[in-house]
XYZ file of C-alpha atoms in Angstrom:
174
model
C 23.443 -27.247 -15.925
C 25.095 -28.138 -12.635
C 25.071 -25.874 -9.595
C 26.490 -26.925 -6.252
C 25.859 -24.894 -3.106
C 26.897 -25.198 0.501
C 25.390 -22.911 3.090
C 24.585 -22.523 6.753
C 21.410 -20.765 7.811
C 21.396 -18.278 10.682
C 18.621 -16.890 12.868
C 18.342 -13.608 10.956
C 17.792 -15.596 7.737
C 15.195 -17.801 9.474
C 13.247 -14.802 10.757
C 13.329 -13.107 7.316
C 12.197 -16.330 5.620
C 9.335 -16.947 8.031
C 8.195 -13.322 7.883
C 7.775 -13.849 4.153
C 6.100 -17.251 4.543
C 3.733 -16.036 7.301
C 2.726 -12.792 5.599
C -0.805 -13.947 4.678
C -1.602 -15.253 8.152
C -0.053 -12.155 9.701
C -2.063 -9.849 7.437
C -5.294 -11.692 8.236
C -4.625 -11.385 11.966
C -3.925 -7.665 11.641
C -7.156 -7.101 9.705
C -9.287 -9.179 12.101
C -7.671 -7.668 15.190
C -8.164 -4.123 13.940
C -11.777 -4.866 12.977
C -12.552 -6.284 16.423
C -11.031 -3.265 18.147
C -13.086 -0.935 15.934
C -16.226 -2.987 16.630
C -15.659 -2.601 20.362
C -15.988 1.215 20.254
C -19.815 1.332 19.844
C -20.211 -1.032 22.799
C -18.317 1.369 25.052
C -20.398 4.338 23.870
C -23.784 2.738 24.538
C -24.867 2.722 28.158
C -26.600 -0.622 28.528
C -25.699 -3.105 31.239
C -23.532 -5.572 29.287
C -22.249 -3.339 26.494
C -18.941 -2.356 28.143
C -18.228 -6.019 28.885
C -18.869 -7.047 25.266
C -16.741 -4.127 24.073
C -13.922 -5.151 26.406
C -14.032 -8.737 25.108
C -13.886 -7.541 21.484
C -11.006 -5.175 22.263
C -9.128 -7.886 24.193
C -9.464 -10.480 21.404
C -8.501 -7.862 18.808
C -5.413 -6.887 20.790
C -4.424 -10.559 21.144
C -4.716 -11.071 17.380
C -2.520 -8.031 16.767
C 0.026 -9.309 19.300
C 0.111 -12.781 17.720
C 0.524 -11.189 14.296
C 3.566 -9.299 15.523
C 5.181 -12.352 17.126
C 4.443 -15.136 14.611
C 7.404 -14.907 12.239
C 10.016 -14.163 14.853
C 8.846 -17.028 17.034
C 8.825 -19.455 14.098
C 12.338 -18.421 13.108
C 13.660 -18.860 16.640
C 11.981 -22.225 17.226
C 13.700 -24.109 14.424
C 15.566 -27.249 15.536
C 19.379 -27.100 15.782
C 19.932 -29.302 12.707
C 18.172 -26.669 10.577
C 21.132 -24.373 11.300
C 23.733 -27.048 10.459
C 25.750 -26.899 7.212
C 23.680 -27.940 4.176
C 24.479 -28.743 0.561
C 22.300 -28.614 -2.541
C 23.062 -29.759 -6.054
C 20.959 -28.694 -9.021
C 21.324 -30.415 -12.376
C 19.142 -30.837 -15.457
C 17.154 -33.736 -13.999
C 17.125 -33.451 -10.211
C 17.600 -31.352 -7.112
C 19.637 -33.062 -4.378
C 19.669 -31.908 -0.763
C 22.191 -33.122 1.825
C 22.780 -32.326 5.474
C 24.171 -34.101 8.535
C 20.794 -35.668 9.311
C 19.053 -36.088 5.950
C 19.472 -36.513 2.249
C 16.833 -36.352 -0.458
C 16.562 -36.130 -4.206
C 13.644 -34.799 -6.221
C 12.932 -34.457 -9.923
C 12.232 -30.921 -11.122
C 8.643 -31.925 -11.939
C 7.854 -32.221 -8.207
C 8.108 -28.473 -7.669
C 4.773 -26.791 -8.292
C 5.695 -23.136 -7.840
C 8.486 -20.749 -6.949
C 8.488 -17.752 -4.628
C 11.198 -15.135 -4.623
C 11.815 -13.055 -1.530
C 14.698 -10.928 -0.330
C 16.218 -13.783 1.670
C 15.573 -16.878 -0.451
C 14.400 -18.621 -3.566
C 11.561 -20.839 -2.297
C 10.847 -23.999 -4.303
C 7.367 -25.193 -3.340
C 6.144 -28.769 -3.310
C 2.379 -28.367 -3.005
C 0.966 -25.660 -0.748
C 2.806 -26.149 2.536
C 6.079 -27.945 1.803
C 9.048 -26.058 0.434
C 12.790 -26.033 -0.073
C 14.497 -22.762 0.604
C 17.643 -21.742 -1.230
C 19.373 -18.792 0.473
C 20.010 -16.052 -2.065
C 23.257 -15.200 -0.300
C 24.614 -18.627 -1.314
C 23.866 -18.007 -5.012
C 25.838 -15.854 -7.390
C 23.919 -13.743 -9.896
C 24.804 -16.170 -12.694
C 23.585 -19.150 -10.643
C 20.323 -17.369 -9.844
C 19.735 -16.597 -13.523
C 20.546 -20.198 -14.500
C 18.142 -21.604 -11.892
C 15.336 -19.263 -12.871
C 15.755 -20.076 -16.560
C 15.647 -23.803 -15.768
C 12.398 -23.618 -13.801
C 9.227 -24.520 -15.681
C 7.448 -21.357 -16.850
C 4.220 -22.440 -15.153
C 5.902 -22.244 -11.758
C 7.281 -18.717 -12.044
C 5.499 -15.784 -10.395
C 3.690 -13.582 -12.892
C 5.596 -10.474 -11.809
C 9.029 -12.066 -12.301
C 11.150 -11.578 -15.370
C 14.777 -11.519 -16.412
C 16.275 -8.188 -17.340
C 17.831 -8.822 -20.751
C 20.270 -5.901 -20.504
C 22.300 -7.004 -17.508
C 21.028 -10.607 -17.095
C 20.105 -10.061 -13.468
C 16.827 -11.330 -12.066
C 14.345 -8.703 -11.047
C 10.879 -9.135 -9.654
C 8.266 -7.585 -7.443
C 7.537 -9.777 -4.409
């Protein structure tokens, strides 16, 4: 197997990627923010001296959490350094994955990757919990995507992912 890709990321791709990567944090902020706003209601209803103040603090913190949840992914996608948007090249073969750009070059064995995420924008090869390599799906043909997925260790594939045997296209539920 040998797959060579060249691609250039854009801001729309970055925002889509970070929306996917930030979904857990965003969901937690939405849940906590909504809970704090709901908890503030009883404080406004009771007529003690400090209750409206406590209710206002809960509502304010809840609203801030909801605001941060809405802005997280977009802000992360827009704050990427300029070299992240420069032309990049990746080479996949049976032994290694090689990454090259204007500012960096690295090579990893396939065994380094611990898991794989599939989203609408990218194939995300994870190294541990926080580090990842993203491969834009727009840079891959269907045949290349199938070849890459078949080459990945089975332990790293998401449980909901499978290959459709009829048309050999990858399908999954994110």
